[in-house]
Coordinates of C-alpha atoms in Angstrom, one line a residue:
Q170 CA 25.7 -38.1 -2.4
A171 CA 24.8 -41.6 -0.3
A172 CA 22.9 -42.4 -3.5
A173 CA 26.1 -41.5 -5.6
D174 CA 29.0 -42.7 -3.5
P175 CA 28.0 -45.1 -1.4
M176 CA 31.3 -46.7 0.1
S177 CA 33.6 -44.0 1.0
S178 CA 37.5 -44.8 0.8
S179 CA 38.1 -45.6 4.0
E180 CA 35.6 -48.7 3.3
A181 CA 38.0 -50.2 0.4
P182 CA 39.6 -53.6 0.4
E183 CA 43.5 -52.8 0.9
D184 CA 44.5 -55.1 -1.5
G185 CA 42.3 -54.2 -3.9
P186 CA 43.9 -51.2 -5.8
K187 CA 42.9 -47.4 -4.4
E188 CA 40.6 -45.9 -6.5
T189 CA 42.2 -41.8 -7.2
S190 CA 38.6 -40.6 -8.3
S191 CA 35.1 -41.7 -6.8
V192 CA 31.6 -42.5 -8.5
S193 CA 30.7 -38.8 -7.1
Q194 CA 33.2 -37.1 -9.0
N195 CA 32.3 -39.5 -12.0
I196 CA 28.6 -38.2 -12.2
S197 CA 27.8 -35.9 -14.4
D198 CA 25.5 -32.8 -13.6
A199 CA 22.0 -34.1 -15.5
D200 CA 22.8 -37.2 -13.8
A201 CA 23.3 -35.6 -10.1
F202 CA 19.9 -34.1 -11.2
K203 CA 17.5 -36.7 -12.0
I204 CA 19.2 -38.2 -9.1
L205 CA 18.4 -35.5 -6.2
L206 CA 15.2 -34.9 -8.5
E207 CA 14.1 -38.5 -7.8
M208 CA 14.7 -38.4 -3.9
K209 CA 12.3 -35.2 -4.1
M210 CA 9.6 -36.9 -6.1
K211 CA 9.7 -40.2 -3.7
K212 CA 9.0 -37.6 -1.0
R213 CA 6.3 -35.6 -2.3
Q214 CA 2.7 -36.6 -1.8
K215 CA 0.8 -38.0 -4.2
K216 CA -2.4 -36.7 -2.2
P217 CA -1.1 -34.4 0.3
T218 CA -2.7 -34.2 3.2
L219 CA -3.1 -30.9 3.8
P220 CA -4.6 -27.4 5.8
S221 CA -7.8 -25.9 5.5
T222 CA -6.0 -23.0 5.0
V223 CA -4.8 -24.1 1.4
T224 CA -6.6 -23.6 -2.2
E225 CA -5.5 -25.3 -4.6
L226 CA -4.8 -24.3 -8.2
D227 CA -4.4 -25.6 -11.6
T228 CA -2.5 -23.9 -14.8
E229 CA -3.2 -25.4 -18.6
D230 CA 0.3 -27.2 -18.5
G231 CA -0.6 -29.2 -15.5
S232 CA 1.6 -26.8 -12.9
K233 CA -0.1 -26.6 -9.1
V234 CA 0.2 -24.0 -7.2
Y235 CA -1.0 -24.8 -3.5
V236 CA -2.2 -21.3 -1.6
V237 CA -2.0 -20.8 1.9
G238 CA -3.6 -18.3 3.4
T239 CA -2.7 -17.2 6.7
A240 CA -3.1 -14.5 9.4
H241 CA -0.1 -12.1 9.4
F242 CA 0.2 -13.0 13.1
S243 CA -0.7 -16.0 13.7
D244 CA 1.1 -19.6 15.2
S245 CA -1.2 -21.7 13.0
S246 CA -0.8 -19.9 10.0
K247 CA 3.1 -20.5 10.4
K248 CA 2.5 -24.6 11.2
D249 CA 0.0 -24.4 7.7
V250 CA 3.3 -23.5 5.9
V251 CA 5.5 -25.8 7.4
K252 CA 3.2 -28.6 7.0
T253 CA 2.5 -27.4 3.3
I254 CA 6.2 -27.2 2.1
Q255 CA 6.9 -30.4 3.7
E256 CA 3.9 -32.2 2.1
V257 CA 3.9 -31.1 -1.6
Q258 CA 8.3 -30.4 -2.0
P259 CA 7.9 -27.7 -4.1
D260 CA 9.6 -26.4 -7.0
V261 CA 9.2 -22.5 -6.1
V262 CA 8.0 -21.1 -3.1
V263 CA 6.3 -17.1 -3.5
V264 CA 5.9 -15.2 -0.8
E265 CA 3.6 -12.0 0.0
L266 CA 6.4 -9.6 0.2
C267 CA 8.3 -6.9 -1.7
Q268 CA 12.5 -5.9 -1.6
Y269 CA 11.8 -3.4 0.6
R270 CA 10.6 -5.9 3.4
V271 CA 12.7 -9.0 2.9
S272 CA 15.4 -7.9 5.4
M273 CA 11.7 -9.5 8.0
L274 CA 13.1 -12.9 6.2
K275 CA 16.9 -13.3 8.0
M276 CA 15.8 -11.2 11.2
D277 CA 14.8 -12.9 14.9
E278 CA 12.2 -12.8 16.3
K279 CA 13.0 -10.3 18.9
T280 CA 14.5 -7.7 16.8
L281 CA 11.8 -7.7 14.7
L282 CA 9.8 -7.7 17.8
K283 CA 11.4 -4.0 18.7
E284 CA 11.8 -2.8 15.4
A285 CA 7.9 -2.8 15.0
K286 CA 7.4 -1.3 18.5
E287 CA 10.3 1.6 18.0
I288 CA 8.7 4.2 15.6
N289 CA 11.0 7.3 15.6
L290 CA 11.8 10.2 13.6
E291 CA 14.3 8.5 12.0
K292 CA 11.8 5.9 10.8
L293 CA 9.3 8.6 9.1
Q294 CA 12.2 11.1 8.0
Q295 CA 13.8 7.5 6.1
A296 CA 9.7 6.6 4.9
I297 CA 9.5 10.3 3.7
K298 CA 13.0 10.4 2.0
Q299 CA 11.9 7.0 -0.3
N300 CA 8.3 7.4 -1.0
G301 CA 7.6 11.1 -0.2
V302 CA 5.6 13.0 2.4
M303 CA 2.4 11.8 1.5
S304 CA 2.9 8.2 1.3
G305 CA 5.7 8.4 4.2
L306 CA 3.3 9.0 6.7
M307 CA 0.4 6.7 5.0
Q308 CA 3.6 4.0 5.6
M309 CA 4.2 4.8 8.8
L310 CA 0.3 5.6 10.3
L311 CA 0.2 1.9 9.0
L312 CA 3.4 0.3 11.1
K313 CA 1.9 2.1 13.8
V314 CA -1.2 -0.2 13.1
S315 CA 0.8 -3.1 13.0
A316 CA 3.1 -1.9 16.0
H317 CA 0.2 -1.8 18.3
I318 CA -1.3 -5.3 17.5
T319 CA 2.7 -6.4 18.1
E320 CA 2.6 -4.3 21.1
Q321 CA -1.3 -5.9 22.3
L322 CA 0.0 -9.7 21.0
G323 CA 3.6 -9.8 21.8
M324 CA 4.2 -11.1 18.1
A325 CA 6.6 -10.1 15.5
P326 CA 4.4 -9.7 11.9
G327 CA 5.4 -12.2 9.5
G328 CA 6.5 -15.4 11.2
E329 CA 5.0 -17.7 8.2
F330 CA 7.3 -16.0 5.7
R331 CA 10.4 -16.6 7.6
E332 CA 8.9 -19.9 8.0
A333 CA 8.6 -20.5 4.6
F334 CA 12.2 -19.1 3.8
K335 CA 13.3 -22.2 6.2
E336 CA 11.6 -25.0 4.8
A337 CA 12.3 -23.8 1.2
S338 CA 16.0 -23.8 2.0
K339 CA 15.6 -27.6 3.0
V340 CA 14.4 -28.5 -0.1
P341 CA 16.2 -29.3 -2.7
F342 CA 16.2 -27.3 -6.0
C343 CA 13.6 -25.0 -4.6
K344 CA 14.1 -21.2 -5.8
F345 CA 12.6 -18.6 -3.7
H346 CA 10.4 -15.9 -5.3
L347 CA 9.1 -12.5 -3.8
G348 CA 5.4 -11.7 -4.6
D349 CA 4.2 -8.8 -3.8
R350 CA 4.3 -5.5 -5.5
P351 CA 6.9 -3.0 -4.4
I352 CA 5.1 -1.4 -1.5
P353 CA 6.0 2.7 -2.6
V354 CA 3.6 1.9 -5.8
T355 CA 1.4 0.0 -3.5
F356 CA 1.2 3.6 -1.0
K357 CA 2.0 6.4 -4.0
R358 CA -1.4 4.6 -6.4
A359 CA -3.5 4.2 -2.2
I360 CA -2.8 8.0 -1.5
A361 CA -3.3 9.2 -5.1
A362 CA -7.0 7.3 -5.1
L363 CA -8.1 9.2 -1.9
S364 CA -9.7 12.8 -1.7
F365 CA -8.4 15.1 0.6
W366 CA -11.2 14.7 3.3
Q367 CA -10.6 10.6 3.0
K368 CA -7.0 11.2 3.2
V369 CA -7.4 12.7 7.2
K370 CA -10.3 11.1 8.0
L371 CA -7.9 7.7 7.4
A372 CA -5.1 9.4 9.1
W373 CA -7.0 10.4 12.0
G374 CA -8.2 6.4 12.1
L375 CA -5.4 5.1 12.3
C376 CA -3.7 8.3 14.8
F377 CA -6.5 7.2 17.1
L378 CA -6.1 3.6 17.0
S379 CA -6.2 1.7 20.7
D380 CA -9.0 -1.0 20.7
P381 CA -7.8 -4.3 22.3
I382 CA -6.6 -7.0 19.8
S383 CA -6.8 -11.2 21.1
K384 CA -5.1 -14.0 20.0
D385 CA -8.7 -15.4 19.3
D386 CA -9.5 -12.3 17.3
V387 CA -6.4 -13.0 14.7
E388 CA -7.4 -16.3 14.4
K389 CA -10.4 -15.4 13.4
C390 CA -8.8 -13.7 10.3
K391 CA -8.4 -17.2 8.5
Q392 CA -12.3 -17.7 8.5
K393 CA -13.4 -16.4 5.1
D394 CA -16.9 -15.4 6.2
L395 CA -15.6 -13.1 8.5
L396 CA -12.6 -11.9 6.0
E397 CA -15.2 -10.6 3.4
Q398 CA -17.4 -8.8 6.2
M399 CA -14.6 -7.3 7.2
M400 CA -13.2 -6.4 3.5
A401 CA -16.8 -5.0 3.1
E402 CA -17.1 -2.7 5.8
M403 CA -14.0 -1.4 4.4
I404 CA -15.3 -1.1 1.0
G405 CA -17.9 1.2 2.2
E406 CA -15.8 3.7 3.4
F407 CA -12.9 3.9 1.9
P408 CA -14.0 1.6 -1.4
D409 CA -10.3 3.3 -3.6
L410 CA -8.2 2.4 -1.5
H411 CA -9.7 -1.4 -0.8
R412 CA -9.1 -1.4 -4.7
T413 CA -5.1 -0.1 -4.4
I414 CA -4.0 -1.6 -1.8
V415 CA -6.1 -5.0 -2.0
S416 CA -7.5 -5.6 -5.3
E417 CA -4.4 -4.8 -7.2
R418 CA -1.8 -6.3 -5.1
D419 CA -3.9 -9.5 -5.2
I420 CA -4.0 -9.2 -9.7
Y421 CA -0.1 -8.7 -9.0
L422 CA 0.0 -12.1 -6.7
T423 CA -1.9 -14.2 -9.7
Y424 CA 0.1 -12.9 -12.3
M425 CA 3.8 -13.7 -10.1
L426 CA 2.4 -17.1 -9.1
K427 CA 1.0 -17.8 -12.4
Q428 CA 5.5 -17.1 -13.8
A429 CA 6.3 -19.2 -10.9
A430 CA 4.4 -22.3 -12.1
K431 CA 5.8 -22.6 -15.9
Q432 CA 6.8 -25.5 -16.6
I433 CA 10.4 -26.4 -15.3
E434 CA 12.9 -28.0 -18.3
L435 CA 15.0 -30.6 -17.6
P436 CA 19.3 -30.8 -17.8
R437 CA 20.6 -32.4 -21.1
A438 CA 23.7 -34.3 -20.9
S439 CA 24.3 -32.3 -24.6
E440 CA 23.3 -30.0 -26.6
T441 CA 21.5 -32.3 -29.4
E442 CA 19.3 -33.8 -26.6
P443 CA 15.7 -32.7 -26.8
R444 CA 14.4 -30.2 -24.4
K445 CA 11.9 -32.1 -22.0
Y446 CA 9.3 -30.4 -19.3
I447 CA 7.9 -31.2 -16.8
P448 CA 4.7 -29.5 -14.2
A449 CA 5.9 -27.1 -11.7
V450 CA 4.6 -27.2 -8.2
V451 CA 4.4 -23.8 -6.3
V452 CA 2.9 -22.8 -2.9
G453 CA 2.0 -19.1 -2.6
V454 CA 2.3 -17.7 1.1
V455 CA -0.1 -14.7 1.5
G456 CA -2.6 -13.0 3.9
M457 CA -6.4 -14.9 3.8
G458 CA -7.4 -11.7 2.1
H459 CA -5.7 -11.8 -1.1
V460 CA -6.7 -15.8 -1.7
P461 CA -10.2 -14.7 -3.0
G462 CA -8.8 -12.0 -5.8
I463 CA -6.4 -14.3 -7.1
E464 CA -9.1 -17.4 -7.4
K465 CA -11.3 -14.8 -8.8
N466 CA -8.5 -13.8 -11.2
W467 CA -6.6 -17.0 -11.6
N468 CA -8.1 -17.5 -15.0
S469 CA -7.5 -14.3 -16.4
D470 CA -5.5 -12.8 -19.3
L471 CA -3.4 -10.3 -16.9
N472 CA -2.1 -7.3 -17.6
I473 CA 0.5 -5.8 -14.8
Q474 CA 1.7 -2.7 -16.2
E475 CA -1.1 -0.4 -15.0
I476 CA -1.1 -1.4 -11.7
M477 CA 2.2 -0.4 -12.1
S478 CA 2.2 3.2 -12.7
V479 CA 2.1 6.0 -10.8
P480 CA 0.1 8.6 -11.1
P481 CA 0.9 12.6 -10.4
P482 CA -0.2 14.2 -7.4
S483 CA -3.7 15.1 -7.8
A484 CA -5.0 18.8 -6.9
S485 CA -6.1 17.8 -2.8
S486 CA -2.3 15.6 -3.0
K487 CA -0.9 18.6 -3.3
I488 CA -3.3 21.2 -1.0
F489 CA -3.1 18.2 1.7
K490 CA 1.0 18.1 1.7
F491 CA 0.7 21.7 2.0
V492 CA -1.5 21.5 5.2
I493 CA 0.5 18.8 6.6
K494 CA 4.0 21.3 6.4
A495 CA 1.9 24.2 7.7
T496 CA 0.9 22.5 10.4
V497 CA 4.9 21.1 11.3
F498 CA 6.3 24.4 10.6
G499 CA 3.1 25.6 12.5
L500 CA 4.1 23.2 15.8
M501 CA 8.0 23.9 15.6
G502 CA 7.5 27.6 15.5
Y503 CA 5.2 27.8 18.4
G504 CA 6.9 25.1 20.3
C505 CA 10.1 27.6 19.3
Y506 CA 8.2 30.4 20.7
R507 CA 6.8 28.5 24.4
I508 CA 10.6 27.5 25.0
G509 CA 12.2 30.7 24.7
Q510 CA 8.8 32.7 26.6
R511 CA 9.5 29.9 29.4
T512 CA 13.6 30.7 29.6
V513 CA 12.7 34.3 29.5
Q514 CA 10.5 33.4 32.3
F515 CA 12.9 31.5 34.1
I516 CA 15.5 34.1 33.9
L517 CA 13.7 36.9 35.5
S518 CA 12.4 34.7 38.2
M519 CA 16.8 34.0 39.2
P520 CA 18.3 36.3 42.3
A521 CA 20.9 37.4 40.3
A522 CA 18.3 38.6 37.3
Q523 CA 16.0 40.2 39.7
S524 CA 18.7 42.2 41.5
Y525 CA 20.1 43.1 38.1
L526 CA 17.0 44.6 36.9
Q527 CA 16.6 46.0 40.4
K528 CA 19.6 47.9 39.7
L529 CA 18.8 49.1 36.6
T530 CA 15.0 50.7 37.6
E531 CA 16.8 52.7 40.8
I532 CA 19.4 53.8 37.8
K533 CA 16.9 55.1 35.6
S534 CA 14.7 56.7 38.2
Q535 CA 17.9 58.8 39.4
H536 CA 18.2 60.5 36.0

């Protein structure tokens, strides 16, 4: 507006004819776009000074993608995201979220902290209704892990995504994309990939997670050597789980980043004007664990159809589902039995009940 309308109506000479329309009303959409684009380009650094956690990738048509590797419970990761977006003034920001987790972008830190700590029966029922029994239980167990970290650090997850959302809104013509595979697909494929005993072992480990975690431990996750060591340990124990939760999502995130990096078409003043395109600048905000996989898949032809399908439940899944249901109903039945037993004992211990029973015994002995 400042570029298009340098003089307001109050500053116009009194003796001259008053203009009924300002310059900004006469400017075309294409010209307005060009003016704002030029302002954006001037602000964009040709040689940006970027944090060490940023990986730069190029496309065949000249577009640039800056992937910010983050730790999901890290203050410094939030600063890295803000600095990168301010330096490169992107056309698109892509974050490691799907539509099922997009609500965390608009929730404040206090509310998210409260939500993460409160895992109740209602949330369990909702997860099971949305994803099925097995996937719902797995989701709740992983939420328990997240809640454990949240409680240890006093910090809600996803701060880097909220910062990316805020900063993207400050950049002219910047689009905001969700780049992660839908979480129900990931959980269902993860469950289908595990054997019966692997599911039991994983659930047991997640249920009894209680090791203390410090902020220093989280910041160490930004070091590739430590991360690769952690991944190696995970692969050794649950290789199929690693494939579905990490490797397949590496492919999906890479595909979405490449889609976001397609050249941008400039607006035309008329239909007869030839189409013009410019390379795009993209910032991707993902967990550090996905950065090596994105680099590995960057120059490959990717097809995400296969990793979006949900395989039918295996025999072990059906058995595990039956065992879970039987356990739940068994515990409920035992609970009702114990409550009933204690209720009867309590009633019989009351003086009025004992007096009544004594009278019944006397009447019975007389007959």
